[in-house]
Short mmCIF file of C-alpha atoms in Angstrom, two decimals:
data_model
loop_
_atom_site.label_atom_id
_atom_site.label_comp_id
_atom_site.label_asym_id
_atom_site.label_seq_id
_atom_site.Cartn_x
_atom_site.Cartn_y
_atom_site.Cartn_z
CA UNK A 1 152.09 108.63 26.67
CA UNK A 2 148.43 109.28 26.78
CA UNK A 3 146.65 112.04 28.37
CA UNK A 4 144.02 110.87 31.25
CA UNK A 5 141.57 112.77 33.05
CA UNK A 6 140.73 111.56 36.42
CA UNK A 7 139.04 112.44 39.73
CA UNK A 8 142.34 111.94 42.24
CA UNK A 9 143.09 112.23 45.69
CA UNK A 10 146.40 113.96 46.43
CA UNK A 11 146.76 113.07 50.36
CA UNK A 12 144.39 111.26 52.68
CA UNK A 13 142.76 114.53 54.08
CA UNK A 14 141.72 116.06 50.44
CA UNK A 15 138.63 114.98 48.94
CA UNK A 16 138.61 113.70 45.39
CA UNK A 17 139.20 116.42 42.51
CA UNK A 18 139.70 116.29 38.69
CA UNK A 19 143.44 115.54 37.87
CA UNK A 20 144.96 114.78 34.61
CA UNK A 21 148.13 112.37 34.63
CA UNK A 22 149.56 110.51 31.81
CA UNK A 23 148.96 106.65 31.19
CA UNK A 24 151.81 104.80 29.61
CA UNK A 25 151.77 104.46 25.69
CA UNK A 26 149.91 101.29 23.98
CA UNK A 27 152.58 98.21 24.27
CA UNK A 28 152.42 95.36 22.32
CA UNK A 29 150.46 93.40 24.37
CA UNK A 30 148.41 96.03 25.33
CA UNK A 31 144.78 97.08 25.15
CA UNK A 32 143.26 100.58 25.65
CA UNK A 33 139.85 100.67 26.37
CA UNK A 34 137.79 104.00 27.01
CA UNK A 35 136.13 103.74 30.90
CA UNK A 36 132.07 104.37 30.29
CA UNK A 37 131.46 103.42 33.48
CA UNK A 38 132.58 102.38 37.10
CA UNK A 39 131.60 101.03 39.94
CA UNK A 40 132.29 102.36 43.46
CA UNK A 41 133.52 99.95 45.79
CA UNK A 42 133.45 100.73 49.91
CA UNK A 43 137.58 100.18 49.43
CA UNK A 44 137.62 102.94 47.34
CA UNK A 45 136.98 105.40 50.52
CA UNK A 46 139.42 103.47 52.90
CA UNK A 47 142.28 103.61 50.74
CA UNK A 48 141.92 107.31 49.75
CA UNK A 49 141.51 107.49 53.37
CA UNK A 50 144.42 105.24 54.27
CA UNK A 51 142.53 103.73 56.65
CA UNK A 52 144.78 100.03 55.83
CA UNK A 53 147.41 102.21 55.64
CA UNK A 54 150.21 102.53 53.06
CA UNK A 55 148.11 104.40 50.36
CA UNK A 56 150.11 106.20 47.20
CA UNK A 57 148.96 109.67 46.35
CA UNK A 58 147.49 111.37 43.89
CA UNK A 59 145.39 108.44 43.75
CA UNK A 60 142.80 107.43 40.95
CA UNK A 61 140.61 105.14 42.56
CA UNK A 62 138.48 102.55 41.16
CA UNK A 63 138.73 99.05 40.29
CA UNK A 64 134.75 97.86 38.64
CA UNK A 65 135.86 99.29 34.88
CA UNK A 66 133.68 98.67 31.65
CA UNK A 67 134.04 100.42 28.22
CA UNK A 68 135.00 99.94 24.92
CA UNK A 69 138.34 98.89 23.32
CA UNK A 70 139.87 101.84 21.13
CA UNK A 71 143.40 100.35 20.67
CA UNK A 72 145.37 97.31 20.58
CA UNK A 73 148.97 96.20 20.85
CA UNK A 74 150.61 94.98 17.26
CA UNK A 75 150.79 91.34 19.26
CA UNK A 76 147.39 91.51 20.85
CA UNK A 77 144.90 88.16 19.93
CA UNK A 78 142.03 88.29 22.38
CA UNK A 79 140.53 91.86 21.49
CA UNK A 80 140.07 94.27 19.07
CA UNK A 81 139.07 98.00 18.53
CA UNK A 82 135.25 98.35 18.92
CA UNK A 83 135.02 95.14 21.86
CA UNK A 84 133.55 95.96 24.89
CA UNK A 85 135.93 95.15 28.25
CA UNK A 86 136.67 94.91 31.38
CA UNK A 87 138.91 95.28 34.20
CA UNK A 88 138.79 94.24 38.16
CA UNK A 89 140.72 94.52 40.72
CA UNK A 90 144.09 93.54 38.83
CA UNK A 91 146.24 94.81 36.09
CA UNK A 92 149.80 92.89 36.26
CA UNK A 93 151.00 89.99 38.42
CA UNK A 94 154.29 87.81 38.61
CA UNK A 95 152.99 85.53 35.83
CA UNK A 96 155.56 82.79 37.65
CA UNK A 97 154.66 81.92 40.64
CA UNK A 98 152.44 78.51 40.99
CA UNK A 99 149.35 80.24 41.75
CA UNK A 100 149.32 82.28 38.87
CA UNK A 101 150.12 79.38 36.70
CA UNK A 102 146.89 77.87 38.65
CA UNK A 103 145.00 81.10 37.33
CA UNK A 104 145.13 82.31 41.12
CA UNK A 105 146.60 85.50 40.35
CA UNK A 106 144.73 87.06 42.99
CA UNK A 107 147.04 85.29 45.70
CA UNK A 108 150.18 85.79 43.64
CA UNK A 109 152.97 84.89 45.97
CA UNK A 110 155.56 87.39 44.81
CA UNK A 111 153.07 90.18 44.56
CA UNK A 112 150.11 91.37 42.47
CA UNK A 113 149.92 94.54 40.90
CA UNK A 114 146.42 95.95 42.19
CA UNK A 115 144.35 98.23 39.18
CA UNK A 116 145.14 101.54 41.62
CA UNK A 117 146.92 102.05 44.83
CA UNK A 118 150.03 100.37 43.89
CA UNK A 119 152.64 99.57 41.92
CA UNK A 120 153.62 98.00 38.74
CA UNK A 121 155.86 94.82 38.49
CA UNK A 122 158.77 96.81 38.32
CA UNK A 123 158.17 98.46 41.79
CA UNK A 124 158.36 102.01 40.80
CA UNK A 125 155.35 102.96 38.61
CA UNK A 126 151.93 103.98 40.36
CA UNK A 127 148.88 102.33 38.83
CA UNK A 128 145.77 104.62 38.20
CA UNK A 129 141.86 103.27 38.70
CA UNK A 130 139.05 103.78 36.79
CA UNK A 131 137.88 107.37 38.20
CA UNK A 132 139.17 108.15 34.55
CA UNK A 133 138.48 108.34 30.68
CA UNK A 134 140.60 105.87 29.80
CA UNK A 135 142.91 102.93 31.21
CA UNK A 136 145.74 100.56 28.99
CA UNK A 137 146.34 97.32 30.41
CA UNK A 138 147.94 93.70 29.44
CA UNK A 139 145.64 91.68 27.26
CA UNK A 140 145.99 88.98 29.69
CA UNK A 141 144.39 91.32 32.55
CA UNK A 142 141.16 92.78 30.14
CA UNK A 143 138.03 90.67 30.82
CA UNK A 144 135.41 90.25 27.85
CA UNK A 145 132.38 91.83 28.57
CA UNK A 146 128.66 90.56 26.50
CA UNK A 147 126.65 92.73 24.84
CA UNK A 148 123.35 91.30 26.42
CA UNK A 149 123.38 93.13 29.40
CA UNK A 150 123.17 96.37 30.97
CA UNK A 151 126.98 97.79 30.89
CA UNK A 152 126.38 100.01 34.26
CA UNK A 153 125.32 96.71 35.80
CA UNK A 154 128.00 94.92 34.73
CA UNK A 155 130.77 96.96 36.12
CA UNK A 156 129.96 96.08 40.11
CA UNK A 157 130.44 92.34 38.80
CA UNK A 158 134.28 93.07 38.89
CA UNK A 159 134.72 93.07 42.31
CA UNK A 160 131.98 92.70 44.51
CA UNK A 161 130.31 89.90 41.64
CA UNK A 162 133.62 87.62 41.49
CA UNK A 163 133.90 88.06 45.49
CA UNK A 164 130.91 86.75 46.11
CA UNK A 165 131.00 84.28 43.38
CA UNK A 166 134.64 82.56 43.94
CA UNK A 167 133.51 81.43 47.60
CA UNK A 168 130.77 79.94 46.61
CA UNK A 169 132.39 78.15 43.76
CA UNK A 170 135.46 76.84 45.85
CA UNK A 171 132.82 75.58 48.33
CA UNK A 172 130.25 74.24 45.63
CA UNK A 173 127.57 75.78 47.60
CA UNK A 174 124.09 74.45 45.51
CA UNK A 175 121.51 72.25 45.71
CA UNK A 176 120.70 71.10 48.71
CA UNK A 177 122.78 73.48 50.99
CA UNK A 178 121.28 76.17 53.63
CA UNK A 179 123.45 79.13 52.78
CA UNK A 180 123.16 82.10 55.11
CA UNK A 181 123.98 85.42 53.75
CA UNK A 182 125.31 87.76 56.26
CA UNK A 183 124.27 91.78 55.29
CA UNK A 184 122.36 92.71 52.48
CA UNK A 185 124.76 95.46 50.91
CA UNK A 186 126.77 95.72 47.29
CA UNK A 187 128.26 92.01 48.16
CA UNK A 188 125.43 90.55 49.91
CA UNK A 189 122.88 91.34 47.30
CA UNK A 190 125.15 89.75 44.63
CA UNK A 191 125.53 86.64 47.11
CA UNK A 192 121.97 86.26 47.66
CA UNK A 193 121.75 86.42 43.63
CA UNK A 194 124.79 83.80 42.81
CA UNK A 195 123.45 81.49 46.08
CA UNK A 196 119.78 81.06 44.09
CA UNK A 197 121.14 80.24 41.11
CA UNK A 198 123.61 78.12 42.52
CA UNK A 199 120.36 76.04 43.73
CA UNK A 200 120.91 76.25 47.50
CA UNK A 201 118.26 77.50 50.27
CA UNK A 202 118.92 80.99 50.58
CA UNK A 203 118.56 82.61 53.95
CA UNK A 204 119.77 86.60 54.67
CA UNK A 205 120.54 87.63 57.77
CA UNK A 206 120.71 91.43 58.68
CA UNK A 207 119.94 93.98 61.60
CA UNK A 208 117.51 95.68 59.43
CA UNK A 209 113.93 94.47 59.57
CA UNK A 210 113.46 97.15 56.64
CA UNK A 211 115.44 94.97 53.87
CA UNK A 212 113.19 92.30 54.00
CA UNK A 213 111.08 92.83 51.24
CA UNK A 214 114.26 93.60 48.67
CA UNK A 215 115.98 90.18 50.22
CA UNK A 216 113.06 88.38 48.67
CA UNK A 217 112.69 90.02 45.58
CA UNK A 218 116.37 89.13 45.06
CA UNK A 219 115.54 85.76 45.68
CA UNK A 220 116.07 84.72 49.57
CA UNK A 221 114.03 81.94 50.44
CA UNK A 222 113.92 83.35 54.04
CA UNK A 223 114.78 86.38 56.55
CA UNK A 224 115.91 86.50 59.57
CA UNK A 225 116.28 89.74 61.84
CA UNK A 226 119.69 89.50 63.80
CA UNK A 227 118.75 91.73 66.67
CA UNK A 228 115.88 88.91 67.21
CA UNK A 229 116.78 86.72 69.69
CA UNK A 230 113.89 84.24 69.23
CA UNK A 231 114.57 84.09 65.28
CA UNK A 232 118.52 83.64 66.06
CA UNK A 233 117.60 80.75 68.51
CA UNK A 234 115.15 79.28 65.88
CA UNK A 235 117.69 79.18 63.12
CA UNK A 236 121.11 77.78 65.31
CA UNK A 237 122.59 74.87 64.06
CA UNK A 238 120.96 74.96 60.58
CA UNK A 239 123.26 76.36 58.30
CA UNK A 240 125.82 74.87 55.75
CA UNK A 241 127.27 77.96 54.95
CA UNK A 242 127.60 81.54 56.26
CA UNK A 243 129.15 83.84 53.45
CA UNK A 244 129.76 86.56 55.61
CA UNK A 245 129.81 90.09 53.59
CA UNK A 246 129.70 92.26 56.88
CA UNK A 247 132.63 95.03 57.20
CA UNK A 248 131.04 96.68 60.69
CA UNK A 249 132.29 94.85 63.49
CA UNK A 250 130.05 91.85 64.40
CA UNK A 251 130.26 88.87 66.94
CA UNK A 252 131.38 85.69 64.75
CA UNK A 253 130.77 83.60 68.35
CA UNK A 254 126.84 84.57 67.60
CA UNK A 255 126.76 83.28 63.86
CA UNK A 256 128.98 80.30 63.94
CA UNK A 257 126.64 78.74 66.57
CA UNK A 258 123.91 79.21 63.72
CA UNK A 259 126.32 76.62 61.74
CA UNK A 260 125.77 72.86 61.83
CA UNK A 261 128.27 70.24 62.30
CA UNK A 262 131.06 70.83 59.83
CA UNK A 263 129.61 73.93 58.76
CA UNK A 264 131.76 76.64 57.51
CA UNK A 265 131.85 80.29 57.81
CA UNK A 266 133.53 82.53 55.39
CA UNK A 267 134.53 86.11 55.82
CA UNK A 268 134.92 88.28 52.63
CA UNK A 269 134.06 91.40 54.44
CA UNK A 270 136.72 93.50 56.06
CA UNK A 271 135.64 94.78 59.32
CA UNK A 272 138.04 97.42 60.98
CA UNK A 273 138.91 96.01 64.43
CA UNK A 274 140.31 91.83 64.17
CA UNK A 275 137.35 89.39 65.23
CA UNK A 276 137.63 87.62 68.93
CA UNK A 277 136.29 84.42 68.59
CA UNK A 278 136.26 81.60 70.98
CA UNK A 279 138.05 78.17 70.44
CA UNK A 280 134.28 76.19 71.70
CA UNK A 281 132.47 77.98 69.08
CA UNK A 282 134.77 76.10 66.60
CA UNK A 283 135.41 72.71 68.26
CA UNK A 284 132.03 72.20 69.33
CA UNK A 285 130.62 71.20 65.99
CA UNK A 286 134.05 71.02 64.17
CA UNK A 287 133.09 74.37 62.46
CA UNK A 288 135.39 75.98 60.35
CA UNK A 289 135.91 79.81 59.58
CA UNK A 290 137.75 80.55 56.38
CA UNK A 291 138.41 83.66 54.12
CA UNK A 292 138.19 84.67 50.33
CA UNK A 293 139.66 87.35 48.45
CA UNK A 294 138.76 88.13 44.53
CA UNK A 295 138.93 85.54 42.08
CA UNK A 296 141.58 85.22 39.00
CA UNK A 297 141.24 85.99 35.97
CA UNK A 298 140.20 82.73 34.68
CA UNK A 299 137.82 82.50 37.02
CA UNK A 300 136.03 86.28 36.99
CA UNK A 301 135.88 85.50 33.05
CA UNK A 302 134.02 82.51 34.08
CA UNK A 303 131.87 84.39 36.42
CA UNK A 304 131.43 86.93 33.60
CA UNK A 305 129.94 84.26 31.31
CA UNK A 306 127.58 82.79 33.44
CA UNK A 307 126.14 85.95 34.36
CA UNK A 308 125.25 86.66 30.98
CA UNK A 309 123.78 83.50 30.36
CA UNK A 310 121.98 83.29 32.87
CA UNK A 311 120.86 87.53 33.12
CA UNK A 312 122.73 88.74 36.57
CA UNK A 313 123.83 91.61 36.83
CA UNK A 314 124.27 93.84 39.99
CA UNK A 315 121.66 96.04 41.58
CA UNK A 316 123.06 99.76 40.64
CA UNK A 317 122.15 103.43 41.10
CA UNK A 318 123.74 105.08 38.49
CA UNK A 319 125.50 108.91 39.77
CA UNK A 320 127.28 111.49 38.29
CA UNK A 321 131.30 111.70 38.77
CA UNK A 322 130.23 115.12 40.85
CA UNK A 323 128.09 113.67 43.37
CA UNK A 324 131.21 111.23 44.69
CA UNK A 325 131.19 112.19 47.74
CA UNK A 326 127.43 112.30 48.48
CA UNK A 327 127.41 109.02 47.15
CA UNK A 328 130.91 107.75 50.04
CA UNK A 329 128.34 109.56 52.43
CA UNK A 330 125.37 107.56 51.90
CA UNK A 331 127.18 104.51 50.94
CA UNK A 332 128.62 104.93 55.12
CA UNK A 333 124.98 104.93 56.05
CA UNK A 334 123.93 102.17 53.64
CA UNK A 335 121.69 104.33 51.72
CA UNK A 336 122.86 102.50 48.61
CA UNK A 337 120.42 99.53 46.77
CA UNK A 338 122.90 98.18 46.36
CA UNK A 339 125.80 99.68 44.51
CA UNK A 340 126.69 102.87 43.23
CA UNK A 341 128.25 103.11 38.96
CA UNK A 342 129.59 106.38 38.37
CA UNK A 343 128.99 107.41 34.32
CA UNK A 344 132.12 108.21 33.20
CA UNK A 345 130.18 110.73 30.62
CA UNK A 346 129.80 112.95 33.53
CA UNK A 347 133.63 113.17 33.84
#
């Protein structure tokens, strides 16, 4: 076994504390990588909170890992000691089902295995997040991670990069498309990124007049102010695509009327209360409103690439593993631009 030293939760009314636990020894197939950084992700604080319910304590969260490979499994072909890596959101699934065999691993119909807050493929053992020194994890699950970027960027890329990015792949959102973004937080900002590169019209909608300015510099072609009922008006029935990042509750009646005919609205934030939406504001302009998790591994690696060819990386403040819990505090408020990356140094 190896010796780990995390920040853990022990039960949902404790705050997060160092905690050593063991990580299972190197397995054939397996590759250890030391954590230098990770991201925080807003479903880090609900699930030590158990606000979804069904959270496993002590509990190591994080799920936006980068670092460097220090050991590999006797049967391991993709990496070697010294290679920087990766993990996401997963560390195991099925391997079986059809969707993983599709490279949807993500939607794995007997059951993923999640990088904390659950358990392994043989239902017993806990997994443990990247709040930690080091993580070991199947070769098939480590992501390769280029040298020509900034690693603390990188690590947001993970989850709130590919969740942006698979939606707007699956839909080819590009050239000539109006894509809306909905909030301008740790997804939207990477949405607003992937939609410009993509090559479609990039328009952000948020509540606050105030994010303007950064919208633009991240490339939005336009802005419009929610709680401005002349703007809203202006803009109904214009939009291909709403990618919808918002995880307050919000009116989807309001912003699938800004849809055109067989426009589509798609939902990858997780708001706390379910939506109420009425059947007209679907069936009068055959609008759609569909959902999208993560992506799988093939397709994060894929993500991965293109960002480094093409120089994205996420927008990051970079805190101490201390200041945690300032930074759950002002990430509530959205005092974030636009993700926190805790330096696992500072451990």
């Amino acid at each position: 076994m190896i010796l780990t030293k995390g920040y853990a939760a022990q039960d949902a009314k404790s705050d997060l504390a160092p905690w050593n636990f063991e990580r299972r020894a190197l397995g054939a197939h397996d590759v250890q990588f030391d954590i230098q950084f990770c991201g925080v992700c807003h479903s880090d604080l609900h699930q030590i909170k158990d606000d979804w319910g069904g959270s496993i304590y002590p509990m190591v969260p994080g799920h936006e890992i980068v670092g460097k490979v220090v050991g590999v499994g006797e049967k391991v072909t993709r990496f070697k000691v010294g290679d920087l890596a990766g993990t996401g959101c997963l560390v195991d699934s099925c391997r079986t089902c059809e969707n993983c065999k599709e490279g949807l691993e993500q939607f794995c119909i007997n059951g993923r295995t999640d990088t904390y807050n659950a358990l392994g493929q043989d239902g017993v053992t806990p997994t443990y997040g990247g709040y930690s020194n080091t993580i070991v994890v199947h070769e098939d699950f480590v992501l390769h991670i280029s040298d020509k970027l900034d690693l603390a960027a990188v690590a947001p890329l993970l989850c709130a990069g590919i969740t942006t990015y698979s939606p707007l792949k699956h839909w080819k959102v590009g050239k000539g498309h109006k894509l809306a973004v909905l909030g301008l937080g740790g997804l939207g900002h990477m949405a607003v990124k992937f939609g410009v590169a993509f090559g479609a019209e990039v328009t952000v909608l948020s509540t606050s007049p105030d994010k303007e300015q950064d919208a633009k510099k991240l490339g939005a072609h336009h802005f419009i102010v929610t709680k401005d009922e002349k703007q809203l008006a202006k803009a109904a029935g214009t939009f291909d695509f709403i990618l919808d990042t918002v995880s307050a509750p919000h009116d989807l009646n309001l912003y699938l009327s800004l849809l055109r005919v067989n426009g589509v609205h798609i939902c990858v934030g997780v708001p706390p209360t379910p939506y109420e939406i009425h059947a007209f504001s679907l069936i009068g302009g055959r609008r759609s409103l569909a959902g999208s998790l993560i992506g799988g591994l093939p397709e994060t690696q894929e993500m991965l690439d293109y960002c480094a060819a093409n120089g994205i990386v996420s927008d990051i403040e970079l805190i101490d593993m201390k200041d945690i819990h300032e930074a759950y505090d002002r990430m509530t408020k959205g005092d974030v631009r636009y993700r926190f990356v805790i330096d696992m140094a500072t451990l």
